[in-house]
Short mmCIF file of C-alpha atoms and ligand atoms in Angstrom, two decimals:
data_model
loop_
_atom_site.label_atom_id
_atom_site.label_comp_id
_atom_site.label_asym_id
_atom_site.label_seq_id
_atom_site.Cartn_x
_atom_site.Cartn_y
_atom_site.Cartn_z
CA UNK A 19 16.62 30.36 14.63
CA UNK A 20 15.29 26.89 14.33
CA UNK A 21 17.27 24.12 13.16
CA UNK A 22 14.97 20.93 11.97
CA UNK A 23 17.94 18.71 11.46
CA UNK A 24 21.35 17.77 12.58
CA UNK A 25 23.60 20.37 10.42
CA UNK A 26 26.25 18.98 8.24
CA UNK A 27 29.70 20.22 6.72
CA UNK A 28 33.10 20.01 7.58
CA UNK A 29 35.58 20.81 10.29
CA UNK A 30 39.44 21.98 10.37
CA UNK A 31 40.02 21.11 13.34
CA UNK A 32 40.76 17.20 13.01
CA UNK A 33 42.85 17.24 10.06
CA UNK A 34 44.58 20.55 10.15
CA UNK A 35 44.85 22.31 14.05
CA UNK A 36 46.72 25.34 13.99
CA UNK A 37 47.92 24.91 10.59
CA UNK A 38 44.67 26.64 9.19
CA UNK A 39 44.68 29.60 6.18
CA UNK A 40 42.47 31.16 3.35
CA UNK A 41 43.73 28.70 1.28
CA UNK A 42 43.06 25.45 3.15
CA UNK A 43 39.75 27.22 4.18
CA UNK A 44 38.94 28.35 0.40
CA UNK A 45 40.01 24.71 -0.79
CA UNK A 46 37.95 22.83 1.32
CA UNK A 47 34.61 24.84 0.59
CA UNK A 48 35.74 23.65 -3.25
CA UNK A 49 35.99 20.56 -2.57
CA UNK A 50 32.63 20.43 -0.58
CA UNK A 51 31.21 21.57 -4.34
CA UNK A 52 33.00 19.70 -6.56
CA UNK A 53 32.66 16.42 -4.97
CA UNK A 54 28.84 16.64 -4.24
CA UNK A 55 29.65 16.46 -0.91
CA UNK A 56 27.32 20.06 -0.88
CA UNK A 57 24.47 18.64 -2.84
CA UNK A 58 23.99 16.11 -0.10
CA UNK A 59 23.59 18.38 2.05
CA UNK A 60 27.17 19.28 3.62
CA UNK A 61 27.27 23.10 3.69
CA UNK A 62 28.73 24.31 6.73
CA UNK A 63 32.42 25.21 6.80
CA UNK A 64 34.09 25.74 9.81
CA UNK A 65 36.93 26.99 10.96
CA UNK A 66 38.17 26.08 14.30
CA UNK A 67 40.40 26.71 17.04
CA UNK A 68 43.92 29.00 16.38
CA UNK A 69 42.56 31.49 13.86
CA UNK A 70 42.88 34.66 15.62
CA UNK A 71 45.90 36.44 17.21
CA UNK A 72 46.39 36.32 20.46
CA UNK A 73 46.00 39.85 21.85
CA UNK A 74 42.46 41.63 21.04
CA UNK A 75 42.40 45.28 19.52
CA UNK A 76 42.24 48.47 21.45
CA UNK A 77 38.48 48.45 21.43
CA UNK A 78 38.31 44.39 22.66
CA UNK A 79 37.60 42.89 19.21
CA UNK A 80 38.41 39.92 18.15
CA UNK A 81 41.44 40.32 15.05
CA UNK A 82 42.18 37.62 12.39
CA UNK A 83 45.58 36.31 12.32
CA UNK A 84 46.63 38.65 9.14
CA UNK A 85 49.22 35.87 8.41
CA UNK A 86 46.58 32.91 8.21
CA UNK A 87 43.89 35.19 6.78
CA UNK A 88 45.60 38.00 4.81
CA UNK A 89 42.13 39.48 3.21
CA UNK A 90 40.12 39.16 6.89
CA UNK A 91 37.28 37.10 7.65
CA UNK A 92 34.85 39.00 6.13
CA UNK A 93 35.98 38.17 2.94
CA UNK A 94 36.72 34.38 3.56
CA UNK A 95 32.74 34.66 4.68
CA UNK A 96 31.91 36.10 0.99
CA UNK A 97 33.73 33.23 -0.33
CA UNK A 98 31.90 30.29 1.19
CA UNK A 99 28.88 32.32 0.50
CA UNK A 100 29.50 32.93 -3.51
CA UNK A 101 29.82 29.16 -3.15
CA UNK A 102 26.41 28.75 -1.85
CA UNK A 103 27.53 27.64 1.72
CA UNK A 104 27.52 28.46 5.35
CA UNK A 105 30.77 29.81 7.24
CA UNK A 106 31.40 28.27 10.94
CA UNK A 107 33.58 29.89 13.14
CA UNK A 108 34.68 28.79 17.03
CA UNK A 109 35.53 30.66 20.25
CA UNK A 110 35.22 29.55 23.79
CA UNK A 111 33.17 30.33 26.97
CA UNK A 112 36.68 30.79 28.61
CA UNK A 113 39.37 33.76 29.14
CA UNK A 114 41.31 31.66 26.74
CA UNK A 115 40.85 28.91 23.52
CA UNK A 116 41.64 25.26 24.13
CA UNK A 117 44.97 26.29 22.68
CA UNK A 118 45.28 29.51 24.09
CA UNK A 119 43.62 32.43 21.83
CA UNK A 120 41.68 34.82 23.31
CA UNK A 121 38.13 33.49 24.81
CA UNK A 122 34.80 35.08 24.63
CA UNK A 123 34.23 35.52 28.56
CA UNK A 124 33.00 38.87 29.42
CA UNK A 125 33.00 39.65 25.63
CA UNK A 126 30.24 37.63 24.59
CA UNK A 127 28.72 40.37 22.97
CA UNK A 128 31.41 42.65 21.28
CA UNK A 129 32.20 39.15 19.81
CA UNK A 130 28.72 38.15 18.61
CA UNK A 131 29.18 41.82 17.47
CA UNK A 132 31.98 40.98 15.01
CA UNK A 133 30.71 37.62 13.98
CA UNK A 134 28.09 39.02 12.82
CA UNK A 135 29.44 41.82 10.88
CA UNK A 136 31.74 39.33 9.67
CA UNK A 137 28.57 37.18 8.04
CA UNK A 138 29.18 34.01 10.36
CA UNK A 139 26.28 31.68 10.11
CA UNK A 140 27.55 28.94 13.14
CA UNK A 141 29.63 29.27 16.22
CA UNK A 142 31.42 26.25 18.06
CA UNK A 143 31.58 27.56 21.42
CA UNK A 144 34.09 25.32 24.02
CA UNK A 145 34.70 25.07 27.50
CA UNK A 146 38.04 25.52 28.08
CA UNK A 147 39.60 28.09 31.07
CA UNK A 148 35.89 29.19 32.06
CA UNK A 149 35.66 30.90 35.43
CA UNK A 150 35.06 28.23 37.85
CA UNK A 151 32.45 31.12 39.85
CA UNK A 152 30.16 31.34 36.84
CA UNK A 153 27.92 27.69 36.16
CA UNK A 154 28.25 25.78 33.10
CA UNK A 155 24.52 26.98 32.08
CA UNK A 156 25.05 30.44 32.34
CA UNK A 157 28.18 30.51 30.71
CA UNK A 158 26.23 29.01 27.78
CA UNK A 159 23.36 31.49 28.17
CA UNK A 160 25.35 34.24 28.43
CA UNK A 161 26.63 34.04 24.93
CA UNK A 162 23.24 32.42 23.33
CA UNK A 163 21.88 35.67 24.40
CA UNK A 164 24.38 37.48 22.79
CA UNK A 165 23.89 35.70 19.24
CA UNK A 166 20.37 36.37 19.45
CA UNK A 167 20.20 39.58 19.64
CA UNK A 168 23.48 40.68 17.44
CA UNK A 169 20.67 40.95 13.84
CA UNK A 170 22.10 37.63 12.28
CA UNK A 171 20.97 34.06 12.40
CA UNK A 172 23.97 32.60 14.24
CA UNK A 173 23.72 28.40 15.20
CA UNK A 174 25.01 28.13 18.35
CA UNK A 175 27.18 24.86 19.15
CA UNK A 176 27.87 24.56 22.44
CA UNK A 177 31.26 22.09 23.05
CA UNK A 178 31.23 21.22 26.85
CA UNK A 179 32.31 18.05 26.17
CA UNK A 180 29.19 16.56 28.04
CA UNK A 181 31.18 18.03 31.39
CA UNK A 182 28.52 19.06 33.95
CA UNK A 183 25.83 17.05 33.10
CA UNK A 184 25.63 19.07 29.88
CA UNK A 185 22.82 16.84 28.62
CA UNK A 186 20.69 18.08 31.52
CA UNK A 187 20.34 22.53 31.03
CA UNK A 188 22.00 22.50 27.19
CA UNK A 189 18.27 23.00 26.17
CA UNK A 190 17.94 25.96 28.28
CA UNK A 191 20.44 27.83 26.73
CA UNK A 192 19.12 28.79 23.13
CA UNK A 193 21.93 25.88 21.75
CA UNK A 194 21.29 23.74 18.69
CA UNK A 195 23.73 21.44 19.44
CA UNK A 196 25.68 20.23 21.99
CA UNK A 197 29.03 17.67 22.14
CA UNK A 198 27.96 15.00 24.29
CA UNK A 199 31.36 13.83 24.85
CA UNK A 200 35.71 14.45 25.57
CA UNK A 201 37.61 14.78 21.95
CA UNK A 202 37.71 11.71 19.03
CA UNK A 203 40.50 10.89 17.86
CA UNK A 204 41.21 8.58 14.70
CA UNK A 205 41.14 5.21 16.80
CA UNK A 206 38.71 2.32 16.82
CA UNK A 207 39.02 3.21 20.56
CA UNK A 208 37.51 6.15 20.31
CA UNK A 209 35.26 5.65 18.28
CA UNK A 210 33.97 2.81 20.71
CA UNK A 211 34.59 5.22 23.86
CA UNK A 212 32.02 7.65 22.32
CA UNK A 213 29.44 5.99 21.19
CA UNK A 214 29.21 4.27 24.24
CA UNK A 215 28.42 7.46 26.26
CA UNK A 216 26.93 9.12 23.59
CA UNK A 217 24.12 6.07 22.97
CA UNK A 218 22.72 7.14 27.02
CA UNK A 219 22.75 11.23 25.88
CA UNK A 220 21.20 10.96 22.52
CA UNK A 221 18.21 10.29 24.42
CA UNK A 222 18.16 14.50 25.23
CA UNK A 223 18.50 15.43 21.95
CA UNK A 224 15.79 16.75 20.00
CA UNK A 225 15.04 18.90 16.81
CA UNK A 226 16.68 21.71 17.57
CA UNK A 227 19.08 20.64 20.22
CA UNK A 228 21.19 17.85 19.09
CA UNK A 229 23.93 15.81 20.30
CA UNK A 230 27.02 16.10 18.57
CA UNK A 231 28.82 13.00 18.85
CA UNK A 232 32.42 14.75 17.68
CA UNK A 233 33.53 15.88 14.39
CA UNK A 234 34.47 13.05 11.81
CA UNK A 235 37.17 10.83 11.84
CA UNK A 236 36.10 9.22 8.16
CA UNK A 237 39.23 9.54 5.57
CA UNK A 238 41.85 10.56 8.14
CA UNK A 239 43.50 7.14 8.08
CA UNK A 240 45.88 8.11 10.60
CA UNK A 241 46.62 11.75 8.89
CA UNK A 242 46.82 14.85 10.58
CA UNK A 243 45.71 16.60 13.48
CA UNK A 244 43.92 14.11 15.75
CA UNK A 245 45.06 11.05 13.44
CA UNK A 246 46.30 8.35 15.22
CA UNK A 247 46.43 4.88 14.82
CA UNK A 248 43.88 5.33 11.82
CA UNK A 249 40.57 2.98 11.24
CA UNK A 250 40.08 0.24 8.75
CA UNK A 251 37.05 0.99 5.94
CA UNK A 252 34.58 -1.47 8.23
CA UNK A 253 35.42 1.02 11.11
CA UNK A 254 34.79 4.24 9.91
CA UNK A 255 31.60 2.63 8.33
CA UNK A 256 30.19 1.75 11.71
CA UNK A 257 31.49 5.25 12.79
CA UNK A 258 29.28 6.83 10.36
CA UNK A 259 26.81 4.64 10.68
CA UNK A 260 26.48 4.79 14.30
CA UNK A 261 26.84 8.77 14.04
CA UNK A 262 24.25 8.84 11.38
CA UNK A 263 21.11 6.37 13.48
CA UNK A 264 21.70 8.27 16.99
CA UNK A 265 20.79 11.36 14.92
CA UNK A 266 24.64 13.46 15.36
CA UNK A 267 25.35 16.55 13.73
CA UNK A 268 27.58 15.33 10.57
CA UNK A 269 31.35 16.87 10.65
CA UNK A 270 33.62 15.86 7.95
CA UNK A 271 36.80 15.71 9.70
CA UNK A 272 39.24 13.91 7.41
CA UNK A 273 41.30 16.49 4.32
CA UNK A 274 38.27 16.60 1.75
CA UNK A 275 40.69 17.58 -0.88
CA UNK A 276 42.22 13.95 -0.89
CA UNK A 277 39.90 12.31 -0.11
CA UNK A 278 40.01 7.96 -1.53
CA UNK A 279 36.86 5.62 -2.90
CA UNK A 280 35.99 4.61 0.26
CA UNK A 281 35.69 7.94 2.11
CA UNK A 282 33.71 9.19 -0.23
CA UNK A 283 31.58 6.40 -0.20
CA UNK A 284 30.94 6.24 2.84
CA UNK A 285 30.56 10.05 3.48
CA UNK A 286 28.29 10.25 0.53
CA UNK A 287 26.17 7.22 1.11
CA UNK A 288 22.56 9.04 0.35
CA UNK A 289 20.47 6.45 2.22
CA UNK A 290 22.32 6.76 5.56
CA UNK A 291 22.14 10.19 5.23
CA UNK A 292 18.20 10.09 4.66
CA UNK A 293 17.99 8.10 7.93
CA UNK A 294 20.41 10.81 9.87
CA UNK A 295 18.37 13.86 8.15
CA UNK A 296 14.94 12.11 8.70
CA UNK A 297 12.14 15.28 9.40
CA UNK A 298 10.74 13.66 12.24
CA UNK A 299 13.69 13.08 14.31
CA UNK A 300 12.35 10.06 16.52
CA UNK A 301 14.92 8.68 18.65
CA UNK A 302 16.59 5.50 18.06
CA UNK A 303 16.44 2.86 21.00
CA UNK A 304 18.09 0.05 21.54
CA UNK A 305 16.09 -3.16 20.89
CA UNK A 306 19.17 -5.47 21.54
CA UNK A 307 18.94 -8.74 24.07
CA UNK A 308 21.59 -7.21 25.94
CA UNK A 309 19.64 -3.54 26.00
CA UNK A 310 19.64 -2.83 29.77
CA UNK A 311 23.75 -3.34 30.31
CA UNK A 312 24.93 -0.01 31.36
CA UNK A 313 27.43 0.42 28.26
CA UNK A 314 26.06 -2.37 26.03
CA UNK A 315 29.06 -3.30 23.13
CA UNK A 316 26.11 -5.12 21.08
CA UNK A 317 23.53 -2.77 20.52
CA UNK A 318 20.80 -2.87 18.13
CA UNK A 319 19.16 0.79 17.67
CA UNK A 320 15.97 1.24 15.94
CA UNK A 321 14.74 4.34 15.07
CA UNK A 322 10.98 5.21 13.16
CA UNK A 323 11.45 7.10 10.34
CA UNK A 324 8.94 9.69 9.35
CA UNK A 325 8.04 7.82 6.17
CA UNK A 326 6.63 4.97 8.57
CA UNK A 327 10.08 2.49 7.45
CA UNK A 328 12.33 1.99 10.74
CA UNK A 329 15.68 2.39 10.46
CA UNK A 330 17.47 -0.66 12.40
CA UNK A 331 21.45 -1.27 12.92
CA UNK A 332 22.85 -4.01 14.30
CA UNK A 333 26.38 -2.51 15.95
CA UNK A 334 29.49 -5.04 17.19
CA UNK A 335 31.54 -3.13 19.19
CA UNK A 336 33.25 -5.52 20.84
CA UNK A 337 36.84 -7.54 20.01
CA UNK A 338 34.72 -11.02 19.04
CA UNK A 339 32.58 -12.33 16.25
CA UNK A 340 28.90 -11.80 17.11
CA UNK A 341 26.63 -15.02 17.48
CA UNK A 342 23.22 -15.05 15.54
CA UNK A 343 22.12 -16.02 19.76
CA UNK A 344 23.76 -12.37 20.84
CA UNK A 345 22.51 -10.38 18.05
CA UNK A 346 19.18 -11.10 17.67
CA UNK A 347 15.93 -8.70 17.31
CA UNK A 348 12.64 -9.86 18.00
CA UNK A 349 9.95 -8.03 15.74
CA UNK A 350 7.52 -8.55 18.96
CA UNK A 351 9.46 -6.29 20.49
CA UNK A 352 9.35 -3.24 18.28
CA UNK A 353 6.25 -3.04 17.58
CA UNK A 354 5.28 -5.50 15.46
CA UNK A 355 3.82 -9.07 17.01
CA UNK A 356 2.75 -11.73 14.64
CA UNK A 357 -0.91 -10.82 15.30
CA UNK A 358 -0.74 -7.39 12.98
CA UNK A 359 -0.01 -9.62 9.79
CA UNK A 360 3.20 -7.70 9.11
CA UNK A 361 6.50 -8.24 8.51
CA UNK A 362 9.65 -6.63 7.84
CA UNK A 363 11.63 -6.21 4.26
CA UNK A 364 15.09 -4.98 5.16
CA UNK A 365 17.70 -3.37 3.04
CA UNK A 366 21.35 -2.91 3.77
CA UNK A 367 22.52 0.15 2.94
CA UNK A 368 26.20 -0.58 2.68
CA UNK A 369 25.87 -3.66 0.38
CA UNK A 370 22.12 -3.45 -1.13
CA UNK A 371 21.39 -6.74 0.40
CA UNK A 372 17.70 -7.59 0.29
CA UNK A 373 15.59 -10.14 2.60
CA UNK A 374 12.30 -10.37 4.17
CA UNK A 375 11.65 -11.62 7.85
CA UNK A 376 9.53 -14.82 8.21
CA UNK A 377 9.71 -16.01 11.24
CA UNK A 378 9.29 -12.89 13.54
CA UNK A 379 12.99 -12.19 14.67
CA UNK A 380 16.35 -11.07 12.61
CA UNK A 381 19.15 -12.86 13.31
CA UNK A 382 23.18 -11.39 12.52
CA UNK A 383 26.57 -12.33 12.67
CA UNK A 384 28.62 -9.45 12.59
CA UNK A 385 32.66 -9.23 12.58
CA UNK A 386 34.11 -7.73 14.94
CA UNK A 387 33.82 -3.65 14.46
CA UNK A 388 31.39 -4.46 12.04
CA UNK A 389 27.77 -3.27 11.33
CA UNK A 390 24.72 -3.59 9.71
CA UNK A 391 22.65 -1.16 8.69
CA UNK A 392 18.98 -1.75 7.08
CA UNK A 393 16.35 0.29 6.24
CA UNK A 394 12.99 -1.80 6.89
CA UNK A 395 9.67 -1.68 4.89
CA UNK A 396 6.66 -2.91 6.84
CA UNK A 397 4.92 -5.16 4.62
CA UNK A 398 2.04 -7.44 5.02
CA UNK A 399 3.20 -11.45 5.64
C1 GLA B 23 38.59 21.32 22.27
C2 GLA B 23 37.41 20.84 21.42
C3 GLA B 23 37.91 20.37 20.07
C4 GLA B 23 38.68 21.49 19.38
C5 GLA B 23 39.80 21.98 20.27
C6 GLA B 23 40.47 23.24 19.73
O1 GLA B 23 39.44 20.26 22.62
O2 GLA B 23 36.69 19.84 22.07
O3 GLA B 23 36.84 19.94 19.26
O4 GLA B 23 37.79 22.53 19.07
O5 GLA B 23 39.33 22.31 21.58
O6 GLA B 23 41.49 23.70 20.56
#
């Protein structure tokens, strides 16, 4: 299968761990209608670690924890599907789960085998307990291989963490996605951790192969699974925003079914999700001053959008107010010198702010944690 843009839905794992059922599972695809959440584009449910028991069957299958999933998978599948949506489900290249189910090593294709007769459209495939004999790659391969040839379109998310230099054979494999980094958690600090790495790796991805920067932590406010400390609004905005630019896949992470004003707002912002599902997926670059500093905490990416508009944010990651003489982006250096006649109209998407460039460079203050996201118009001086 080929996947044109980063895929977007919603995740158990952050909010609800091990404590995942039909119900929560049935809920959440709701929600995904009845908020709009869908419309926009958010379709893929998936169910994480923890949801199978942990012994296999006499003939090596894979069996759903009856007690989580009384009617079976296949019929939580024809749920999400009557709902017009895709079903996700997770294993591991390991003997074992991150938390200790039974892993898809040596049964990489009696499991693709069962997803598929299940109806699975996505797999999140991790990294944990993998034989240290068998390569990274091959482990990878191994199962691609598998979903390719089990009679059902199957996305393949591979969730290495970035170990191994990831970034470097993930295209090899057949995956359409790859995590370029360790776990989030719902922290500023990890949010800041990474993007950091993941701003150096997005430069691998490409349609078809993207880098997943880590499942949402929008909403959580220090709830649930991988909530800690929680994030204020202006931090999960630059989350999103930054997740959204560098062209990540687009995991809701947070409980959808309780979800406040500003989540939704943020999650449902159309116009950062145009820039995040743009066709051509260019890759953002950073156009900061500071650009060539190994883990720069003021970058500015830019990113041409297929419509000919750039997308431009203007990301403080550090602990200080921003100076208009740190953040500063000089049109000359995009692109655009004085000499073509053109300038730039910019729009914030998070406040609707409007202004046109006259003198050749953009100039920001930005809080600390704080972004700025425009989309820019070239227009003629
Ligand atoms: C790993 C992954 C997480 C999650 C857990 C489940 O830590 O990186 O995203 O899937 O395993 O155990």
């Amino acid at each position: 299968m080929v996947v044109h843009t980063p895929p977007l839905g919603w995740n158990s794992w952050n909010t609800f761990g091990e404590e995942i059922n039909e119900t929560v599972i049935k809920e959440s695809a709701d929600m995904l209608i009845s908020t709009g959440l869908a419309a926009l584009g958010y379709r893929y449910v998936v169910l994480d670690d923890c949801w199978s028991l942990k012994e296999r069957d006499a003939n090596g299958r894979l069996v759903a924890d009856p007690a989580k999933f009384p009617h079976g998978m296949k019929a939580v599948a024809d749920y999400i599907h009557g709902r017009g949506l895709k079903f996700g489900m997770y294993s591991c290249a390991g003997m074992h789960t991150c938390a200790g189910y039974p892993g898809s090593f040596d049964h990489e294709w009696i499991d693709a085998q069962t997803l598929a007769e299940w109806e699975v459209d996505f797999l999140k495939y991790d990294y944990c307990f993998h034989p240290q004999t068998v390569p990274g790659a091959v482990l990878y391969k191994r199962m691609a291989l598998a979903l390719a040839n089990c009679g059902r379109d199957i996305l393949f998310s591979a969730c290495s963490w970035g170990a191994d230099a990831t970034k470097t054979w993930i295209k090899e494999t057949g995956a359409s996605m790859w995590r370029t980094t360790g776990d989030i958690n719902d922290s500023w600090r990890s949010i800041k951790e990474l993007s950091l790495v993941a701003g150096d790796a997005t430069r691998y991805g490409s349609i078809n192969c993207f880098p997943d920067m880590d499942m949402l932590v929008v909403g959580m406010n220090g709830r649930g699974n991988v909530g800690f400390a929680g994030c204020s609004t202006e931090e999960y905005r630059t989350h999103f925003s930054l997740w959204a630019l560098l062209g990540s896949p687009l995991m809701i992470g947070c409980d959808i079914r309780s979800m406040d004003h500003e989540t939704r707002s943020i999650l449902m912002n159309r116009d950062v999700l145009d820039i995040n599902q743009d066709p051509a997926y260019h890759q953002a670059f950073d156009a900061s001053p500071s650009a060539l500093k190994e883990h720069n905490e003021m970058p500015i990416y830019v990113r041409l959008l297929s419509s000919g508009d750039l997308a431009i944010g203007f990301f403080n990651l550090t602990d200080e107010p921003s100076s208009r003489w740190n953040m500063y982006l000089l049109l000359d250096g995009i692109g655009l010198p004085e000499s073509t006649g053109k300038t730039l109209h910019l729009r914030e998407l998070w406040t609707g702010d409007e202004k046109i460039v006259t003198n050749g460079i953009v100039t920001e203050q930005i809080p600390p944690h704080g972004c700025r996201l425009y989309r820019a118009q070239i227009i003629d001086r």
